[in-house]
Amino acid sequence: MRVLMIVKANAETEAGVMPTTEQVEAMGVYNNELIAAGVLVDGAGLHPSSKGARLSYRGGKPVITDGPFTETKELIAGYWVLNVKDWDEALMWLSKVPRPDFKDGDVEDMIELRRFFEPEDFAGIASQEMIDQEIGWREEQLGKAPKG
């Protein structure tokens, strides 16, 4: 089962405040644990939305809007993609994410955990040929993931 751990943005990440040395070291330890366990597929921190863009459609035409975007609760600051055996393992890894030392003290809803749809979830909607093709792509992607 693949899951996405979405690190929510906040005022500091949107201001481009870089993590402390201690935070980088704690995240390195955590990432190394994920790699050693063989569950890390991908992960990264993201620049603030001021360096991003969004796509909308107006009148059927694509419109690109440059950041920054105002609602930090709708933004992400980073992510991990994990390949775990089940939801309980995903929750275990979620509970081990190092707590950042933000100036505002308490941190609520810092990370959201979501399952990816897997090809098998589309049985009865997509043809078996399409499902098999998607499974092949996923296996190829996972084969390129870091190994512990």
PDB file of C-alpha atoms in Angstrom:
ATOM      1  CA  MET A   1       0.000   0.000   0.000  1.00  0.00           C
ATOM      2  CA  ARG A   2       1.345   3.388  -0.971  1.00  0.00           C
ATOM      3  CA  VAL A   3       0.641   6.395   1.203  1.00  0.00           C
ATOM      4  CA  LEU A   4       1.411  10.084   0.998  1.00  0.00           C
ATOM      5  CA  MET A   5       2.391  11.994   4.105  1.00  0.00           C
ATOM      6  CA  ILE A   6       1.714  15.663   3.349  1.00  0.00           C
ATOM      7  CA  VAL A   7       3.589  18.210   5.467  1.00  0.00           C
ATOM      8  CA  LYS A   8       1.318  21.223   5.871  1.00  0.00           C
ATOM      9  CA  ALA A   9       2.703  24.710   5.313  1.00  0.00           C
ATOM     10  CA  ASN A  10       2.619  27.396   7.986  1.00  0.00           C
ATOM     11  CA  ALA A  11       3.640  31.033   8.283  1.00  0.00           C
ATOM     12  CA  GLU A  12       7.308  30.118   8.752  1.00  0.00           C
ATOM     13  CA  THR A  13       7.572  27.743   5.800  1.00  0.00           C
ATOM     14  CA  GLU A  14       5.700  30.225   3.601  1.00  0.00           C
ATOM     15  CA  ALA A  15       8.145  32.956   4.674  1.00  0.00           C
ATOM     16  CA  GLY A  16      11.001  30.728   3.473  1.00  0.00           C
ATOM     17  CA  VAL A  17      12.407  30.204   6.982  1.00  0.00           C
ATOM     18  CA  MET A  18      14.934  27.396   6.710  1.00  0.00           C
ATOM     19  CA  PRO A  19      15.017  24.658   9.349  1.00  0.00           C
ATOM     20  CA  THR A  20      17.603  24.711  12.103  1.00  0.00           C
ATOM     21  CA  THR A  21      20.618  22.416  12.049  1.00  0.00           C
ATOM     22  CA  GLU A  22      18.946  20.323  14.754  1.00  0.00           C
ATOM     23  CA  GLN A  23      15.751  19.995  12.684  1.00  0.00           C
ATOM     24  CA  VAL A  24      17.718  18.947   9.596  1.00  0.00           C
ATOM     25  CA  GLU A  25      19.618  16.363  11.635  1.00  0.00           C
ATOM     26  CA  ALA A  26      16.413  14.964  13.197  1.00  0.00           C
ATOM     27  CA  MET A  27      14.803  14.715   9.756  1.00  0.00           C
ATOM     28  CA  GLY A  28      17.934  12.975   8.443  1.00  0.00           C
ATOM     29  CA  VAL A  29      17.674  10.362  11.196  1.00  0.00           C
ATOM     30  CA  TYR A  30      13.994   9.826  10.388  1.00  0.00           C
ATOM     31  CA  ASN A  31      14.620   9.587   6.641  1.00  0.00           C
ATOM     32  CA  ASN A  32      17.415   7.088   7.245  1.00  0.00           C
ATOM     33  CA  GLU A  33      14.994   4.969   9.312  1.00  0.00           C
ATOM     34  CA  LEU A  34      12.508   5.015   6.429  1.00  0.00           C
ATOM     35  CA  ILE A  35      15.245   4.014   3.970  1.00  0.00           C
ATOM     36  CA  ALA A  36      16.574   1.251   6.250  1.00  0.00           C
ATOM     37  CA  ALA A  37      13.044  -0.144   6.598  1.00  0.00           C
ATOM     38  CA  GLY A  38      12.711  -0.133   2.797  1.00  0.00           C
ATOM     39  CA  VAL A  39       9.495   1.929   2.819  1.00  0.00           C
ATOM     40  CA  LEU A  40      10.639   5.290   1.435  1.00  0.00           C
ATOM     41  CA  VAL A  41       9.697   5.798  -2.219  1.00  0.00           C
ATOM     42  CA  ASP A  42      10.246   9.566  -2.367  1.00  0.00           C
ATOM     43  CA  GLY A  43      10.210  12.640  -0.202  1.00  0.00           C
ATOM     44  CA  ALA A  44      11.180  16.288  -0.303  1.00  0.00           C
ATOM     45  CA  GLY A  45      10.658  19.717   1.133  1.00  0.00           C
ATOM     46  CA  LEU A  46       9.086  22.352  -1.073  1.00  0.00           C
ATOM     47  CA  HIS A  47       9.872  26.013  -1.611  1.00  0.00           C
ATOM     48  CA  PRO A  48       7.202  28.479  -0.436  1.00  0.00           C
ATOM     49  CA  SER A  49       4.189  29.126  -2.636  1.00  0.00           C
ATOM     50  CA  SER A  50       5.704  32.488  -3.612  1.00  0.00           C
ATOM     51  CA  LYS A  51       7.951  30.438  -5.892  1.00  0.00           C
ATOM     52  CA  GLY A  52       5.081  28.363  -7.256  1.00  0.00           C
ATOM     53  CA  ALA A  53       2.141  28.610  -9.612  1.00  0.00           C
ATOM     54  CA  ARG A  54      -1.386  27.240  -9.939  1.00  0.00           C
ATOM     55  CA  LEU A  55      -3.398  26.126 -12.934  1.00  0.00           C
ATOM     56  CA  SER A  56      -7.060  27.082 -13.338  1.00  0.00           C
ATOM     57  CA  TYR A  57      -9.443  26.894 -16.262  1.00  0.00           C
ATOM     58  CA  ARG A  58     -11.560  29.882 -17.183  1.00  0.00           C
ATOM     59  CA  GLY A  59     -13.792  29.768 -20.222  1.00  0.00           C
ATOM     60  CA  GLY A  60     -12.244  26.396 -21.059  1.00  0.00           C
ATOM     61  CA  LYS A  61      -8.742  27.885 -21.304  1.00  0.00           C
ATOM     62  CA  PRO A  62      -5.800  27.254 -18.965  1.00  0.00           C
ATOM     63  CA  VAL A  63      -4.837  30.174 -16.733  1.00  0.00           C
ATOM     64  CA  ILE A  64      -1.623  30.080 -14.709  1.00  0.00           C
ATOM     65  CA  THR A  65      -1.439  32.187 -11.556  1.00  0.00           C
ATOM     66  CA  ASP A  66       1.884  32.848  -9.852  1.00  0.00           C
ATOM     67  CA  GLY A  67       2.181  32.536  -6.069  1.00  0.00           C
ATOM     68  CA  PRO A  68       2.219  33.391  -3.285  1.00  0.00           C
ATOM     69  CA  PHE A  69      -1.087  31.960  -2.170  1.00  0.00           C
ATOM     70  CA  THR A  70      -2.743  33.314   0.946  1.00  0.00           C
ATOM     71  CA  GLU A  71      -4.363  30.355   2.689  1.00  0.00           C
ATOM     72  CA  THR A  72      -1.451  28.479   4.308  1.00  0.00           C
ATOM     73  CA  LYS A  73      -3.855  25.794   5.564  1.00  0.00           C
ATOM     74  CA  GLU A  74      -4.325  24.798   1.915  1.00  0.00           C
ATOM     75  CA  LEU A  75      -0.598  24.611   1.134  1.00  0.00           C
ATOM     76  CA  ILE A  76       2.032  21.937   1.559  1.00  0.00           C
ATOM     77  CA  ALA A  77       5.642  22.370   2.609  1.00  0.00           C
ATOM     78  CA  GLY A  78       6.864  18.862   1.870  1.00  0.00           C
ATOM     79  CA  TYR A  79       5.928  15.212   1.527  1.00  0.00           C
ATOM     80  CA  TRP A  80       6.944  11.582   1.795  1.00  0.00           C
ATOM     81  CA  VAL A  81       5.698   8.738  -0.370  1.00  0.00           C
ATOM     82  CA  LEU A  82       5.894   5.436   1.491  1.00  0.00           C
ATOM     83  CA  ASN A  83       5.215   1.879   0.404  1.00  0.00           C
ATOM     84  CA  VAL A  84       4.009   0.079   3.530  1.00  0.00           C
ATOM     85  CA  LYS A  85       2.323  -3.244   4.208  1.00  0.00           C
ATOM     86  CA  ASP A  86      -0.854  -1.744   5.732  1.00  0.00           C
ATOM     87  CA  TRP A  87      -2.528   1.294   7.296  1.00  0.00           C
ATOM     88  CA  ASP A  88      -1.205   0.452  10.777  1.00  0.00           C
ATOM     89  CA  GLU A  89       2.366   0.602   9.507  1.00  0.00           C
ATOM     90  CA  ALA A  90       1.612   3.936   7.822  1.00  0.00           C
ATOM     91  CA  LEU A  91       0.264   5.288  11.125  1.00  0.00           C
ATOM     92  CA  MET A  92       3.360   4.017  12.942  1.00  0.00           C
ATOM     93  CA  TRP A  93       5.654   5.952  10.568  1.00  0.00           C
ATOM     94  CA  LEU A  94       3.411   9.012  10.822  1.00  0.00           C
ATOM     95  CA  SER A  95       3.733   8.966  14.612  1.00  0.00           C
ATOM     96  CA  LYS A  96       7.547   8.975  14.328  1.00  0.00           C
ATOM     97  CA  VAL A  97       7.868  12.169  12.273  1.00  0.00           C
ATOM     98  CA  PRO A  98      10.116  14.554  14.237  1.00  0.00           C
ATOM     99  CA  ARG A  99       8.252  17.483  15.752  1.00  0.00           C
ATOM    100  CA  PRO A 100       9.518  20.814  14.413  1.00  0.00           C
ATOM    101  CA  ASP A 101      10.309  23.535  16.906  1.00  0.00           C
ATOM    102  CA  PHE A 102       8.054  26.269  15.561  1.00  0.00           C
ATOM    103  CA  LYS A 103       7.963  29.555  17.448  1.00  0.00           C
ATOM    104  CA  ASP A 104       4.194  29.340  17.943  1.00  0.00           C
ATOM    105  CA  GLY A 105       4.491  26.336  20.280  1.00  0.00           C
ATOM    106  CA  ASP A 106       1.734  23.826  19.566  1.00  0.00           C
ATOM    107  CA  VAL A 107       1.504  22.373  16.092  1.00  0.00           C
ATOM    108  CA  GLU A 108      -1.911  21.129  14.966  1.00  0.00           C
ATOM    109  CA  ASP A 109      -2.665  19.111  11.858  1.00  0.00           C
ATOM    110  CA  MET A 110       0.982  19.276  10.820  1.00  0.00           C
ATOM    111  CA  ILE A 111       0.920  16.226   8.558  1.00  0.00           C
ATOM    112  CA  GLU A 112      -1.904  14.589   6.657  1.00  0.00           C
ATOM    113  CA  LEU A 113      -1.752  10.904   5.727  1.00  0.00           C
ATOM    114  CA  ARG A 114      -3.562   9.685   2.614  1.00  0.00           C
ATOM    115  CA  ARG A 115      -3.677   6.422   0.659  1.00  0.00           C
ATOM    116  CA  PHE A 116      -2.964   6.366  -3.033  1.00  0.00           C
ATOM    117  CA  PHE A 117      -5.472   4.709  -5.296  1.00  0.00           C
ATOM    118  CA  GLU A 118      -3.955   1.479  -6.537  1.00  0.00           C
ATOM    119  CA  PRO A 119      -4.678  -0.019  -9.967  1.00  0.00           C
ATOM    120  CA  GLU A 120      -6.779  -2.763  -8.383  1.00  0.00           C
ATOM    121  CA  ASP A 121      -9.128  -0.097  -6.972  1.00  0.00           C
ATOM    122  CA  PHE A 122     -10.354   0.500 -10.528  1.00  0.00           C
ATOM    123  CA  ALA A 123     -11.580  -3.062 -11.138  1.00  0.00           C
ATOM    124  CA  GLY A 124     -14.925  -2.848 -12.892  1.00  0.00           C
ATOM    125  CA  ILE A 125     -14.167   0.692 -14.092  1.00  0.00           C
ATOM    126  CA  ALA A 126     -11.004   0.207 -16.167  1.00  0.00           C
ATOM    127  CA  SER A 127     -10.197  -2.742 -18.399  1.00  0.00           C
ATOM    128  CA  GLN A 128      -7.927  -5.464 -17.029  1.00  0.00           C
ATOM    129  CA  GLU A 129      -5.409  -4.485 -19.708  1.00  0.00           C
ATOM    130  CA  MET A 130      -5.286  -0.923 -18.365  1.00  0.00           C
ATOM    131  CA  ILE A 131      -5.012  -2.177 -14.775  1.00  0.00           C
ATOM    132  CA  ASP A 132      -2.155  -4.538 -15.710  1.00  0.00           C
ATOM    133  CA  GLN A 133      -0.371  -1.701 -17.536  1.00  0.00           C
ATOM    134  CA  GLU A 134      -0.678   0.553 -14.486  1.00  0.00           C
ATOM    135  CA  ILE A 135       0.591  -2.230 -12.196  1.00  0.00           C
ATOM    136  CA  GLY A 136       3.635  -2.602 -14.474  1.00  0.00           C
ATOM    137  CA  TRP A 137       4.326   1.149 -14.286  1.00  0.00           C
ATOM    138  CA  ARG A 138       3.999   1.126 -10.487  1.00  0.00           C
ATOM    139  CA  GLU A 139       6.332  -1.846 -10.128  1.00  0.00           C
ATOM    140  CA  GLU A 140       8.869  -0.124 -12.358  1.00  0.00           C
ATOM    141  CA  GLN A 141       8.653   3.057 -10.257  1.00  0.00           C
ATOM    142  CA  LEU A 142       9.003   1.144  -7.000  1.00  0.00           C
ATOM    143  CA  GLY A 143      11.987  -0.721  -8.451  1.00  0.00           C
ATOM    144  CA  LYS A 144      13.747   2.608  -8.810  1.00  0.00           C
ATOM    145  CA  ALA A 145      13.009   3.636  -5.205  1.00  0.00           C
ATOM    146  CA  PRO A 146      15.870   3.726  -2.670  1.00  0.00           C
ATOM    147  CA  LYS A 147      16.472   0.446  -0.888  1.00  0.00           C
ATOM    148  CA  GLY A 148      17.532   0.045   2.744  1.00  0.00           C
TER     149      GLY A 148
END
